[in-house]
Each structure stands twice: as structure tokens, then as C-alpha cells.
Coordinates of C-alpha atoms in Angstrom, one line a residue:
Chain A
X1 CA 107.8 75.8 47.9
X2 CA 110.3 78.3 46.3
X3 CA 110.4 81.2 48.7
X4 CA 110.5 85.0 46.5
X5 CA 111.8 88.0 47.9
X6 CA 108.6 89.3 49.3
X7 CA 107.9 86.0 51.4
X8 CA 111.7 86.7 53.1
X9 CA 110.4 90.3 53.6
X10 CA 106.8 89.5 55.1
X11 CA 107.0 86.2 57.1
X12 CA 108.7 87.3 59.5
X13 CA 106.6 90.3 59.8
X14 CA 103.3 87.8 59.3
X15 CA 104.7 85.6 62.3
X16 CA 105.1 88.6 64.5
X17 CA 101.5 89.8 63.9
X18 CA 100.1 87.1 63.9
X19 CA 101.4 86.3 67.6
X20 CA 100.6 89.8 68.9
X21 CA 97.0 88.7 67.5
X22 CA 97.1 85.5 69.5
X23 CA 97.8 87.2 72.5
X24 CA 95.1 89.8 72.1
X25 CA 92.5 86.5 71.6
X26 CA 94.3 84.7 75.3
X27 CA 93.6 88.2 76.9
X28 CA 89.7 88.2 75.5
X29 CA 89.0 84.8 76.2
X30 CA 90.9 85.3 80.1
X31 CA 88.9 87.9 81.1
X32 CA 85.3 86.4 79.1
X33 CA 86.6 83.0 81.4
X34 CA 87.3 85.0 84.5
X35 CA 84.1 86.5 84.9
X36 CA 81.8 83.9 83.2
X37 CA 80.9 81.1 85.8
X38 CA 81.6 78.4 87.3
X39 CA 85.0 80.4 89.4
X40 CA 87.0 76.8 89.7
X41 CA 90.2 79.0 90.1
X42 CA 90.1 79.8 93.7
X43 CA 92.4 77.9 95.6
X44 CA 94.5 78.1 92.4
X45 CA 95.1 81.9 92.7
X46 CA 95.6 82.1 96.2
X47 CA 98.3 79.5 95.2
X48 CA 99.9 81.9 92.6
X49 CA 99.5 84.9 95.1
X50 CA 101.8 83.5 97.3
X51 CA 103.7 82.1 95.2
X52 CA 104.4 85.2 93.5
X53 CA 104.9 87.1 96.7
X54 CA 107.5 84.2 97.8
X55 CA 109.4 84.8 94.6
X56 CA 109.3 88.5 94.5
X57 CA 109.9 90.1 97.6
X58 CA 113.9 90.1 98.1
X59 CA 115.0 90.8 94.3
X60 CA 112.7 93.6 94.4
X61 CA 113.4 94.9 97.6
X62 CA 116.9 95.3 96.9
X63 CA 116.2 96.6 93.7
X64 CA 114.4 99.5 94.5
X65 CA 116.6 100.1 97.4
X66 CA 119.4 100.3 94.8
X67 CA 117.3 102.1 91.9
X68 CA 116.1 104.7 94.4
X69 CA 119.7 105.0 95.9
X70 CA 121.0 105.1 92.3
X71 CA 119.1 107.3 90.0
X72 CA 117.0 109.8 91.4
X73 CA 118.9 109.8 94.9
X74 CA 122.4 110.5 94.2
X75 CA 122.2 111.9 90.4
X76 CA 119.4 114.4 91.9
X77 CA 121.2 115.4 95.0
X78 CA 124.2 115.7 93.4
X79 CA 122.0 118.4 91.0
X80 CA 120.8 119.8 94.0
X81 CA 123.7 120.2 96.1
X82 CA 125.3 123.2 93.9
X83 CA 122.2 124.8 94.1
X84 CA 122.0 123.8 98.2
X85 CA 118.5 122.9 98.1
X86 CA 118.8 119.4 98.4
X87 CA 115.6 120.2 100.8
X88 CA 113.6 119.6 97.1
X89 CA 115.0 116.1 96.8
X90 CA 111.4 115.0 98.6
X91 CA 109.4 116.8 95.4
X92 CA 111.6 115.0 92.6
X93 CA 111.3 111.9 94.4
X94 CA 107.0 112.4 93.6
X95 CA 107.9 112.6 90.0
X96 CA 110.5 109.8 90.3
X97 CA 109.2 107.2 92.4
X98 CA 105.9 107.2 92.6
X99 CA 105.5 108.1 88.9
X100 CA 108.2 106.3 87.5
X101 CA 110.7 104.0 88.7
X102 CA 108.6 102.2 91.3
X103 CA 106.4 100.9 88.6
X104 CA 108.8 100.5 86.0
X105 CA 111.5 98.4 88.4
X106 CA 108.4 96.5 89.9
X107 CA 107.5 95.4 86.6
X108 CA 110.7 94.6 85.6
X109 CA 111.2 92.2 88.9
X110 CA 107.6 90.9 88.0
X111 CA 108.3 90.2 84.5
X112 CA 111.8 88.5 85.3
X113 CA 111.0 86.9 88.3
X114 CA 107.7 85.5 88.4
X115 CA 107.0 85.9 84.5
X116 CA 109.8 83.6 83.4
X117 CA 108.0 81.3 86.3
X118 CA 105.2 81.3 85.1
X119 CA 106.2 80.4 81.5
X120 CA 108.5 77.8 82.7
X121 CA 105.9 75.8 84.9
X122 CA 103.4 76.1 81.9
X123 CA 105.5 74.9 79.3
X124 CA 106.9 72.2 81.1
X125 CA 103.0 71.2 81.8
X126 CA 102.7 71.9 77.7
X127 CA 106.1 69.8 76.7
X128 CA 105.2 66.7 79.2
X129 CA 101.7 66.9 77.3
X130 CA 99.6 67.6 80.8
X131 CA 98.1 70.6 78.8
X132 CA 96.8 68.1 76.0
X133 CA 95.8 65.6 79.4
X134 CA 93.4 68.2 80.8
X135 CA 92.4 68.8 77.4
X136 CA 91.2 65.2 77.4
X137 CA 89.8 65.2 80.1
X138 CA 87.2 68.8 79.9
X139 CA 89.2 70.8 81.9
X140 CA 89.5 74.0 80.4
X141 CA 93.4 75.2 80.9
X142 CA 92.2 78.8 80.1
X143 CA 90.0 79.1 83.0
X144 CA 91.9 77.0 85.5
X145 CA 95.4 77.9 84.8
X146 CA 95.7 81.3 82.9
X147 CA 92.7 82.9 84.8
X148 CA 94.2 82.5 87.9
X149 CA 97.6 83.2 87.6
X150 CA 96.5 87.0 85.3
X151 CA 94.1 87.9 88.4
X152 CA 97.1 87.1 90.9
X153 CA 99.4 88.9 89.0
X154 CA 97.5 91.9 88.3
X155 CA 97.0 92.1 92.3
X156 CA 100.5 91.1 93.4
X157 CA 101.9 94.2 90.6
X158 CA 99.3 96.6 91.9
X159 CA 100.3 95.7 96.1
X160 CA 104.0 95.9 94.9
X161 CA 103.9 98.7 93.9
X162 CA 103.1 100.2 97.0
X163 CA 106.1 98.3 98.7
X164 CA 108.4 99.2 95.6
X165 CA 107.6 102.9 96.2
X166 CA 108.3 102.6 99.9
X167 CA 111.7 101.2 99.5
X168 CA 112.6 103.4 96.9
X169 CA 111.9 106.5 98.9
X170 CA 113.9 105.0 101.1
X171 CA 116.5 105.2 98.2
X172 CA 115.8 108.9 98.8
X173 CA 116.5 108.8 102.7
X174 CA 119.3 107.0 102.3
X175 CA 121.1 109.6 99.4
X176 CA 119.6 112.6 102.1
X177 CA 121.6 111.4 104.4
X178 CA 125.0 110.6 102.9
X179 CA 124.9 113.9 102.3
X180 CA 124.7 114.8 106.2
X181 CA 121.4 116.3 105.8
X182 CA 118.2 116.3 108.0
X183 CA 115.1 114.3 106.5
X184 CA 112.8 117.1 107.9
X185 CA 113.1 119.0 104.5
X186 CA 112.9 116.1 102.4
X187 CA 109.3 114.7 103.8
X188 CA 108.3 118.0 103.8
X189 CA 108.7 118.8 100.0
X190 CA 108.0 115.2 99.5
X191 CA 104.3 115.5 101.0
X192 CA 103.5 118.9 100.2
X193 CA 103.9 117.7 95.9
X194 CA 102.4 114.1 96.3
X195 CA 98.9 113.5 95.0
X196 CA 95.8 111.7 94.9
X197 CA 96.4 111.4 91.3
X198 CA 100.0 110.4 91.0
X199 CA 99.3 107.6 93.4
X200 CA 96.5 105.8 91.4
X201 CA 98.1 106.8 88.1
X202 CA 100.8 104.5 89.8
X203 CA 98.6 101.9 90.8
X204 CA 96.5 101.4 87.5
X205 CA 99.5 101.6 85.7
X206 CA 101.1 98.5 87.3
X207 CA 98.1 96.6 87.6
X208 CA 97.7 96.7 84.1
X209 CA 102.0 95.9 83.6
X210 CA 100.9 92.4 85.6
X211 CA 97.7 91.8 83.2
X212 CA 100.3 92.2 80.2
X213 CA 103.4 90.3 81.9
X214 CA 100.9 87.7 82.7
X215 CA 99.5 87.5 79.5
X216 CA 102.6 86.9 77.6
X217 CA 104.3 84.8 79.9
X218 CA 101.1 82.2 79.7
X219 CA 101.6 82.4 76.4
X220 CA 104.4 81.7 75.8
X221 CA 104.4 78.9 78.0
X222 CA 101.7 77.2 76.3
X223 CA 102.4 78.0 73.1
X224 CA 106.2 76.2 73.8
X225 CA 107.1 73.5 71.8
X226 CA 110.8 71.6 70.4
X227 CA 112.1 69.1 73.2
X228 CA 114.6 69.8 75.3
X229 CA 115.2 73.7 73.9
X230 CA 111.8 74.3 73.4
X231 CA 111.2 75.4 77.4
X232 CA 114.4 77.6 77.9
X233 CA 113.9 79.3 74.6
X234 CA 110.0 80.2 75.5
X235 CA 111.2 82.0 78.8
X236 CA 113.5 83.5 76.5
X237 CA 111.2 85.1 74.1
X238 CA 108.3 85.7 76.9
X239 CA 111.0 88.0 78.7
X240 CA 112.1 89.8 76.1
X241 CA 108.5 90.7 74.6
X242 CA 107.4 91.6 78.5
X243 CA 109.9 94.2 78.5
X244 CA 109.1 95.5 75.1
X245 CA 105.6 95.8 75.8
X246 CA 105.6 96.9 79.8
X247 CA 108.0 99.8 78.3
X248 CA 105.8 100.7 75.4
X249 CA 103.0 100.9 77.5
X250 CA 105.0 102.9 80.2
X251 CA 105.7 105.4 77.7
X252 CA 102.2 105.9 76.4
X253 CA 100.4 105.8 80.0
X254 CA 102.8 108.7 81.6
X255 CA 101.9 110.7 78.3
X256 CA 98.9 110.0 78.5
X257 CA 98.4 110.8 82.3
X258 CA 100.8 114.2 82.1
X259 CA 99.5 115.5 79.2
X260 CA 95.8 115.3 80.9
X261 CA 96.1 115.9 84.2
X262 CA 98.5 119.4 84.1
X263 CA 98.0 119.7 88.3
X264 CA 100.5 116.9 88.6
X265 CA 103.8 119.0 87.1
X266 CA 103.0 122.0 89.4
X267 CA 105.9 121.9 91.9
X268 CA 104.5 122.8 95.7
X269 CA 107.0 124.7 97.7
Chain B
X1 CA 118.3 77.4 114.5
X2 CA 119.5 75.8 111.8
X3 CA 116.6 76.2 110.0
X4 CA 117.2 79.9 110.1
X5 CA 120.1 79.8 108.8
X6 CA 119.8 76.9 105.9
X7 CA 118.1 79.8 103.1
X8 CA 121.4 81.9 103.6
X9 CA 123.5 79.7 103.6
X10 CA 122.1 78.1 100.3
X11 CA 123.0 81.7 98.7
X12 CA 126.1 81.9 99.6
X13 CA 126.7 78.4 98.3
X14 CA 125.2 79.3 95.2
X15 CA 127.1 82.3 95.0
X16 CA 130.5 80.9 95.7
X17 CA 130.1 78.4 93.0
X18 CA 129.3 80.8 90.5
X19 CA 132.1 82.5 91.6
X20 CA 134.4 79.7 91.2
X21 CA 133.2 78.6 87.6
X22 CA 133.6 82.4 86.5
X23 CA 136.6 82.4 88.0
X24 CA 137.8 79.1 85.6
X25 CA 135.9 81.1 82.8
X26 CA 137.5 84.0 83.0
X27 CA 141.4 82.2 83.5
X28 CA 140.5 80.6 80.1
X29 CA 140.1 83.7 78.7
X30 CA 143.4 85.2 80.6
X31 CA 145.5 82.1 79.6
X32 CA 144.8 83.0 75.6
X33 CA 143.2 78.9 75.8
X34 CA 140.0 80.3 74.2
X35 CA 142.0 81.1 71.1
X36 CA 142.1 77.9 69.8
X37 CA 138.9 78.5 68.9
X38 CA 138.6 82.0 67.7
X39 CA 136.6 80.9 65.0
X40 CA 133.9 80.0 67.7
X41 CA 134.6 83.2 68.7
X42 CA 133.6 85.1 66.1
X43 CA 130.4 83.1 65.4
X44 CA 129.4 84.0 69.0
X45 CA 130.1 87.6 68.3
X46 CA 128.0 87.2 64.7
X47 CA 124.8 85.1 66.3
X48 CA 125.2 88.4 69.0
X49 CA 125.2 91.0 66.5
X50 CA 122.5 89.5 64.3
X51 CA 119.9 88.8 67.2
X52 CA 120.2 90.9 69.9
X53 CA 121.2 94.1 68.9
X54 CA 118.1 95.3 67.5
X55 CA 116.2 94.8 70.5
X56 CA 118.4 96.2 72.9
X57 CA 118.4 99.9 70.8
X58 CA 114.7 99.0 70.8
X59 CA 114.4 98.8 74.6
X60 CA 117.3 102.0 74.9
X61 CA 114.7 104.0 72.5
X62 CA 111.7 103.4 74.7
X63 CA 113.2 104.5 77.4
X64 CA 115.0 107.9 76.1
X65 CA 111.8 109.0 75.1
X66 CA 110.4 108.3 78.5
X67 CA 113.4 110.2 79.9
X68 CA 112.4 113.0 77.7
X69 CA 109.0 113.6 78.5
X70 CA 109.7 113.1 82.2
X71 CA 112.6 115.9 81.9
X72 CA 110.5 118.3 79.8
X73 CA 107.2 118.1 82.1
X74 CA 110.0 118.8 84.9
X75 CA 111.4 121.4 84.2
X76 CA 108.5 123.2 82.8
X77 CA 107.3 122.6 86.3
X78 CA 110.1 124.2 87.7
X79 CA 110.1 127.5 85.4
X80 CA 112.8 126.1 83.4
X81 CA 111.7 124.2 80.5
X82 CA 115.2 125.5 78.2
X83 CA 116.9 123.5 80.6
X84 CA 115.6 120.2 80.0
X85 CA 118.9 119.0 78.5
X86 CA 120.1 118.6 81.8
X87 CA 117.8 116.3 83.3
X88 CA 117.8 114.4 79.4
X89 CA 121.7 114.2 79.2
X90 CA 121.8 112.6 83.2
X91 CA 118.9 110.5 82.8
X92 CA 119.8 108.8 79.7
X93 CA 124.0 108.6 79.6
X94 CA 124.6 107.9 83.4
X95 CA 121.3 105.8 84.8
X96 CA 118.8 104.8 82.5
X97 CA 120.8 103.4 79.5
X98 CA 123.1 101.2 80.8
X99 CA 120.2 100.2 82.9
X100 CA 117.9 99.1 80.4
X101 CA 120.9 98.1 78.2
X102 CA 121.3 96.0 81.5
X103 CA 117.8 94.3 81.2
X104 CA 117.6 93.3 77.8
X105 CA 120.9 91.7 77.8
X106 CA 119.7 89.8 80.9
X107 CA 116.3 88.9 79.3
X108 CA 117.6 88.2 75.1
X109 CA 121.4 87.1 75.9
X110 CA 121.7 86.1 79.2
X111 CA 118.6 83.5 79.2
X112 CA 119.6 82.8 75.7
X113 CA 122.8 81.5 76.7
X114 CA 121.4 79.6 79.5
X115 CA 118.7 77.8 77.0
X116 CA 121.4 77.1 74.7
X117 CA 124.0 75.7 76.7
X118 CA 121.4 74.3 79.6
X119 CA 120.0 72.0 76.4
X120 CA 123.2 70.8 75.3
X121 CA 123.7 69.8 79.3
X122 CA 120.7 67.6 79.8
X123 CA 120.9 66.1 75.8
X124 CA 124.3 64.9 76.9
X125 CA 126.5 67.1 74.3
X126 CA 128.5 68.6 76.8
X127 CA 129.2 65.1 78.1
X128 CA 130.4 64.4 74.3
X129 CA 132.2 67.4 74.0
X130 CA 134.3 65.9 76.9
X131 CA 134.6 62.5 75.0
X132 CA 136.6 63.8 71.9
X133 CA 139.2 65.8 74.5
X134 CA 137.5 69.7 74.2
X135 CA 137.0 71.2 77.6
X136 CA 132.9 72.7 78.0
X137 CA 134.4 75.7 79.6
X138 CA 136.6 76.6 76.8
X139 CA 134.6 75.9 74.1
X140 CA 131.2 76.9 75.1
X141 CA 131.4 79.5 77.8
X142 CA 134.9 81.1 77.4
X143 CA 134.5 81.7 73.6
X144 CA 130.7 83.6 74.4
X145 CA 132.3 85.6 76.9
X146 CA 135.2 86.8 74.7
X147 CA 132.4 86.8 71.6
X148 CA 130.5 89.2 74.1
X149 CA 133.4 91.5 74.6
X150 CA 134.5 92.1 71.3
X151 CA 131.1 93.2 70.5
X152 CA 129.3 94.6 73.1
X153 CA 131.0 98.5 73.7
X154 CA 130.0 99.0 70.4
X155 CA 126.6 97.9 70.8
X156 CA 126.9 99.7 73.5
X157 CA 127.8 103.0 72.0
X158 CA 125.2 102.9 69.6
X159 CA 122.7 101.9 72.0
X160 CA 123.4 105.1 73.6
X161 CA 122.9 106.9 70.3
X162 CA 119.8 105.5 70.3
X163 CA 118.7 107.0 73.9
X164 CA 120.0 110.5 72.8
X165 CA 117.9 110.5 69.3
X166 CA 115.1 109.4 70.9
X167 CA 114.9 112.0 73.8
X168 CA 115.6 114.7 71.4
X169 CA 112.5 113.4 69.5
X170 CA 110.8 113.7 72.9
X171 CA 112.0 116.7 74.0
X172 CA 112.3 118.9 70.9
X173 CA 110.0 117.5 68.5
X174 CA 106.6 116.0 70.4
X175 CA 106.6 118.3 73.7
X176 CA 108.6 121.1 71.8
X177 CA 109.1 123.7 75.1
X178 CA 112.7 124.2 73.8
X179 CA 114.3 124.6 69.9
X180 CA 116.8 122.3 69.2
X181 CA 119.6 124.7 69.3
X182 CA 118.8 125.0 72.5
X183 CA 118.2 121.6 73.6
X184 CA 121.5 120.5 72.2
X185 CA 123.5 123.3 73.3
X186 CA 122.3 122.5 77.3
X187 CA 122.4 118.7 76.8
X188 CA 125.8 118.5 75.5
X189 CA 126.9 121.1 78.2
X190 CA 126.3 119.0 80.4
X191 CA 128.2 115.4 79.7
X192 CA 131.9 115.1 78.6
X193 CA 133.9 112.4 77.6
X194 CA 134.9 110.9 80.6
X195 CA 130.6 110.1 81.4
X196 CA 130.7 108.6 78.7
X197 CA 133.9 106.2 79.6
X198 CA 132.1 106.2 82.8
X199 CA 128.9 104.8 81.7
X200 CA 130.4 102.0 79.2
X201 CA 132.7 100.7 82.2
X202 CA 129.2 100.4 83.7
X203 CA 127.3 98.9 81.0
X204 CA 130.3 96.6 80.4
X205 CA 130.2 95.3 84.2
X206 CA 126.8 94.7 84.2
X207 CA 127.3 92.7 80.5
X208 CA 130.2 90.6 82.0
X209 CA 128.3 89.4 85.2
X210 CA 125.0 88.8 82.5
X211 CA 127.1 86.5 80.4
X212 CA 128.8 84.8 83.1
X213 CA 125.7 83.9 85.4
X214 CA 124.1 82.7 82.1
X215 CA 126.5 80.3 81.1
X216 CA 126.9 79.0 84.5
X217 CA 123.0 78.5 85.2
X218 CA 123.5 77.0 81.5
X219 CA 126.0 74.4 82.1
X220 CA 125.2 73.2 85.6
X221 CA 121.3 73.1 84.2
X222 CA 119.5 69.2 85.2
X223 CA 116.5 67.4 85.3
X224 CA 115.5 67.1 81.4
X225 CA 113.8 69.8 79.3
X226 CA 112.0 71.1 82.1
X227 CA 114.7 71.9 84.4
X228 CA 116.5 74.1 81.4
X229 CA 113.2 76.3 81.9
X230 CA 113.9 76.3 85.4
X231 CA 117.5 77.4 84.9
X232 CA 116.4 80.1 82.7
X233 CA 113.7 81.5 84.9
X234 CA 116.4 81.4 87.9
X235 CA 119.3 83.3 86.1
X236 CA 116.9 85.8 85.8
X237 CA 116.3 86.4 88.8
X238 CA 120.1 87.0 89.7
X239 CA 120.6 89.1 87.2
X240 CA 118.1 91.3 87.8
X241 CA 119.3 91.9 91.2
X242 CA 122.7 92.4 90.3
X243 CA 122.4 94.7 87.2
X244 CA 120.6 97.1 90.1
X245 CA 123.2 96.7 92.2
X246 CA 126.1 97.3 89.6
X247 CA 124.4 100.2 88.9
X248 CA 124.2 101.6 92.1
X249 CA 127.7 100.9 93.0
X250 CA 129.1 102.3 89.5
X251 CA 127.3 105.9 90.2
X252 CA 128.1 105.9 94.0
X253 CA 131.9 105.3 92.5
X254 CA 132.2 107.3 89.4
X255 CA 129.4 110.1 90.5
X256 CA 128.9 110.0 94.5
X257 CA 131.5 112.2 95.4
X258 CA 131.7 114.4 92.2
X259 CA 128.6 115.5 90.0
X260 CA 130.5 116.6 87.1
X261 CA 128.5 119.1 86.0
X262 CA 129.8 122.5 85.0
X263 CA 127.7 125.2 88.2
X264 CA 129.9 126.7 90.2
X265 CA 133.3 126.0 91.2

């Protein structure tokens, strides 16, 4: 088939849509399958759960330590020290950890730690033809692999979060204290600005970053195909669109959530 | 007792190997042996500057604007919204951009190099390579890591472009607290030369450790096409944790003790 001009131009641009289209149908049929019985997928997602957990816990807990350390800890008290109020470190740690970096470094650990776990086990099941096996033999892979591993990782992002947030507060204590200062200030400020609202902004927000991260990573692991290249290459692509999409959404959600709720930028002193 | 200390003590046996196979890497590289095959070279730096550098300004793009809406709702908050330059110019040249320019090399490059060069492990190529007297090493990691340098400051550079557009965009044009005089007059007040030097000897560490841990998880990849997903998956997870921790030790050494930022004396 001679190939014009315009086919250069567009398939490229068909194949992307028409995978963003095929994940929007996996996320529809997961959630139809995780709420239509028979539930098969128990013992399955308590078996993702901890896996997931196992994975997780020490790349992100030294990630946040070093984020909150990093970023908003010495960058901020830096800022804060000419001024000497580094008592307000505890309010812009609000804005920047329980807003935004917790959720943004838990779904990064997420996306490359379990995510790239996920889509290897599932496309090593897909390239050794165990997909097609349960295929065969009426087992539906959508409800008994993909359901459970998008409900575990929607949870394990959401708890996360709460433990990303801690240690990267800690980031915060840490920064307060190379700078020979007492904490009393900084829990102070830091309590008096934290909300209600920040908090389950935070949570919803990563719950949905594990429903996505999930979502691509399965797949992209079923979806893998080519031999021996074919497995690498799918982790490959499944990381790089989770970080597109979990920073796309990221951007949109904190509009979204700033722009509505105008309590959550007033600074308490 | 041993038990307890067998996890460890895998790490650290992991970790010195990579060392070591960096270590021959990087003595390729020091000994001019990779430039027998420059020409290798320059494809590496090509098949870099063709597929990865749209998606890392991409990634850098997402996440200026994020630093601009944060900064602008900030520092209304505070009474100051004029100033939001401040809190745009830190965020984006000294944290978040070499961060995120950080994750997408470790997520496109890094597991790109370790599917490539993991499935020319377990098909036996490397093995052939051997055969007809060219050393692996050179040939397939050295030449990437030299490909990688030659291009990557100036991806780099522009990647930070693409952080500052897209926080003025933010800043000035959707929230719009501040006119762009004064934005820019505030944000560039605010950063000199040497931040930027700063941040790229940053960005640059962070790239060198990505490329290295990707070619090593690459070329020491086993157990058929499934363990090169395995590989991949795993040299993810290290390079996650050390992009955050280059990070952290590149601002507590070029920022801890100094802020560099023109208040008071």
C-alpha cells in the first residue's frame, strides 16, 4: 500500500488515540467486572496488596524523606531564614506536602515500582500464552487479574499516601532542625493551616493516580507482544504514559480543587 | 541472625557490582576506547534526540505549570501575589525540573536501554558480539553513555525552557494576579547564572547514574524474555530512589548553606 503524506501525518496520531480509547474500554469493563458478581478476585487482591506493600515501602520511604528534605525543606527555609520566620516552614509544608509532593512522589514510586511489576508479570503471562490458556479455558482475565490488582492499587496509593505525607513532614523536621531551630513553631503553624479538605483532596487524588497507574500498566502488559523485546519494551511504554497521565491529572485536580475551595489558600497565623 | 542480615547484604552486593561494571564503563570512556566507534556514538545520540526528547519537555511542561499555580495561589495567600516569581523561579530551576527531567529519563531512557540491551543478552547477541573480538562494554554501553553526554545538557537546557514558558503561562496568563513585566522582572531577580550551572550539574548526575544502572540491569538481564521485563521493572526501582537522593544531596551542596537569593546582606 503506497503510504501519502497524510497517512505519515495521521497514523501515528490514529495509533495514539486509538490506544487512549482502549484504555478508556479496560477501565469500563474493570469497574462493570468489579462490581458485577461472582467476586472470584479475593484472595487475588489480598495477594497484590501485599505485594505491593512489599515492593513499595523502602523506595518510597526514602523518597519522601529526601523530597521533603529537598524541596520544600531546605529551598523554603532557606526563603524563610532572611526573613527569620522559619517558624512558618509548618504552614508551607500544608501546601507542599500534603497538597503536593506526597501525592505526586507516591505516585511516582507506585507507577515505577509496582506499575512496571505489574506490567512485567502480565506480559510475561501474555508472551508465554497463559493469557490465551485462561482464555481457553472461561476464565475471564479481566475479572480475575485486572480487577484485582486496580482495587489493590487504588487502596495501597490512597494508604500511601498517608505514610508518604508523614515522612515527608519529616523532611520538614529534619530541614527545622539543621537549622538549630525548635520544632515547637513548626507544628504549630503546621496545624493551625492543615485542613479537613486538603487531606481528602490528598487522598482522592491518589486513589485515583493508582486507578490510572493500574490501568495502564495492565494494559500494557496484556497488550505486549514481539518475543524477547516485546516484555522490556511494554514496561517501557506503560512507565512513561503513567507519568504523563498521573502529571496531567495532577495538574487539573489541584486546579480544580484551589480554584473551588478558596478556604484552603488562606494562611492561619 | 543470619537471616536478618541476608536482605542487606544482597544490596550491598548488588550495589557493588553495579559499581564495579560502571566503574569498567566509565574507564572505557576515560581511556578514548569508545572512539573506535564514534559512529555508534552518534547514532545513540540521534535514536536519543529523536525519541525521548519530546517527552521529557512534555513531562518538564506539566510540571512548570503545576509550579505556577501552586506559587500564584501562595502568594496570594500570603498578601503577595507580585511576588510569585520567586516561588516560580525556585520551584522550577533548582527542584522540580531536574526532578522530573530525572523521572522521565529513568522511565523512556533508562528502561529503554535496559530492554534493548537486556534482549540482546538473553537472544545471545552479546555472546556474538564477543565471538568476532568487540567487547559488550565498549560497544553497547560505553558508546550510550558518551551518546548520552553529548546530548543531554542541551536537552537539558531546553527542558528547562520549557518549565519557565510554561509557568509564565500559569502564572501570568490563566491565574493572571501579576502582569508579565512584573512576573518576569521578580522571576529573573531571583536566579543567576551560577543556579543555572548548579541545576544542570544536577540534572547531569542524576542522567549519568540513569544510563549507567540501565545498561547494567541491561547486560546482566537472564532467564528469557520474561526476565528482560523483570530487569526493566527492577532498574526502575533504583533509579527512582537515587534520582531523589541526588537531588537531595545536590541542593544540600549547592543551596544548604547559601540561598542565593538577593534579601539582605
Amino acid at each position: 500500500m503506497a503510504t501519502t503524506a497524510v497517512d505519515r501525518v495521521f497514523a501515528p496520531t490514529r495509533g495514539v488515540l486509538q490506544e487512549a480509547g482502549e484504555m478508556m474500554i479496560l477501565t469500563g469493563r474493570t469497574i462493570v467486572s468489579a462490581v458485577k458478581p461472582p467476586y472470584p478476585y479475593g484472595a487475588e487482591f489480598v495477594g497484590q496488596f501485599m505485594f505491593a506493600l512489599r515492593l513499595c515501602w523502602f523506595p518510597l520511604l526514602v523518597s519522601t524523606v529526601a523530597f521533603g528534605y529537598e524541596a520544600p525543606g531546605l529551598q523554603a527555609a532557606n526563603f524563610l531564614v532572611l526573613f527569620g520566620a522559619l517558624d512558618r516552614l509548618g504552614g508551607f509544608f500544608v501546601l507542599a506536602s500534603i497538597r503536593e509532593f506526597a501525592p505526586f512522589v507516591d505516585a511516582i514510586v507506585l507507577a515505577g515500582v509496582a506499575g512496571t511489576a505489574i506490567t512485567a508479570d502480565l506480559g510475561a503471562r501474555r508472551i508465554r500464552e497463559e493469557l490465551d490458556a485462561l482464555e481457553v479455558l472461561g476464565v475471564d482475565p479481566i475479572k480475575n487479574l485486572v480487577v484485582p490488582r486496580f482495587l489493590a492499587l487504588m487502596l495501597v496509593t490512597g494508604l500511601f499516601d498517608i505514610y508518604a505525607l508523614l515522612f515527608g513532614v519529616f523532611g520538614g523536621v529534619l530541614a527545622t532542625l539543621v537549622n538549630h531551630q525548635p520544632l515547637g513553631p513548626f507544628w504549630a503553624t503546621f496545624f493551625n493551616n492543615a485542613s479537613t479538605t486538603d487531606l481528602w483532596g490528598s487522598v482522592v487524588k491518589t486513589t485515583l493516580f493508582g486507578a490510572i497507574i493500574a490501568v495502564v500498566c495492565c494494559y500494557k502488559g496484556m497488550t505486549a507482544k514481539g518475543g524477547a523485546e516485546g516484555v522490556g519494551r511494554a514496561v517501557n511504554e506503560a512507565v512513561v504514559i503513567a507519568f504523563l497521565a498521573i502529571f496531567a491529572f495532577n495538574y487539573v485536580f489541584t486546579q480544580v480543587l484551589l480554584a473551588t475551595h478558596p478556604a484552603l489558600t488562606d494562611i492561619v497565623k | 541472625m543470619d537471616d536478618l542480615f541476608a536482605v542487606p547484604r544482597g544490596w550491598l552486593e548488588s550495589f557493588g557490582e553495579i559499581v564495579k561494571f560502571c566503574a569498567r564503563i566509565l574507564g572505557d570512556i576515560a581511556s578514548l576506547r569508545v572512539f573506535k566507534y564514534f559512529g555508534e556514538v552518534l547514532r545513540q545520540a540521534g535514536i536519543l534526540i529523536v525519541s525521548s526528547t519530546l517527552v521529557i519537555w512534555g513531562l518538564v511542561f506539566i510540571i512548570g505549570l503545576q509550579c505556577g499555580i501552586e506559587g500564584a495561589y501562595f502568594d496570594r495567600s500570603v498578601g503577595v501575589p507580585a511576588y510569585a516569581g520567586v516561588f516560580a523561579a525556585w520551584c522550577d530551576l533548582r527542584e522540580l525540573v531536574p526532578l522530573c527531567f530525572g523521572y522521565m529519563m529513568a522511565a523512556k531512557v533508562g528502561t529503554g536501554i535496559v530492554a534493548e540491551i537486556g534482549s540482546m543478552r538473553i537472544s545471545d547477541e552479546i555472546d556474538a558480539l564477543e565471538v568476532m573480538g568487540i567487547s559488550g562494554v565498549t560497544f553497547l554501553c560505553a558508546t550510550r553513555l558518551l551518546g548520552s553526554m553529548l546530548v543531554l545538557p542541551f536537552v537539558y537546557l531546553c527542558s528547562i525552557g520549557a518549565g519557565f514558558f510554561a509557568s509564565y503561562l500559569a502564572v501570568v496568563q490563566q491565574i493572571g494576579d501579576v502582569s508579565s513585566g512584573g512576573y518576569f522582572l521578580i522571576f529573573w531577580q531571583f536566579q543567576n547564572p551560577p543556579d543555572v550551572l548548579y541545576s544542570l550539574i544536577k540534572a547531569m548526575a542524576m542522567a549519568i547514574v540513569i544510563v549507567l544502572v540501565g545498561c547494567y540491569y541491561g547486560y546482566t538481564a537472564t532467564g528469557g524474555p520474561v526476565g528482560v521485563g523483570t530487569a526493566t521493572a527492577k532498574s526502575m526501582v533504583f533509579n527512582i530512589v537515587s534520582v531523589h537522593v541526588i537531588g537531595m544531596l545536590g541542593t544540600q551542596l549547592f543551596w544548604g548553606a547559601n540561598p542565593r537569593a538577593p534579601i539582605g546582606g
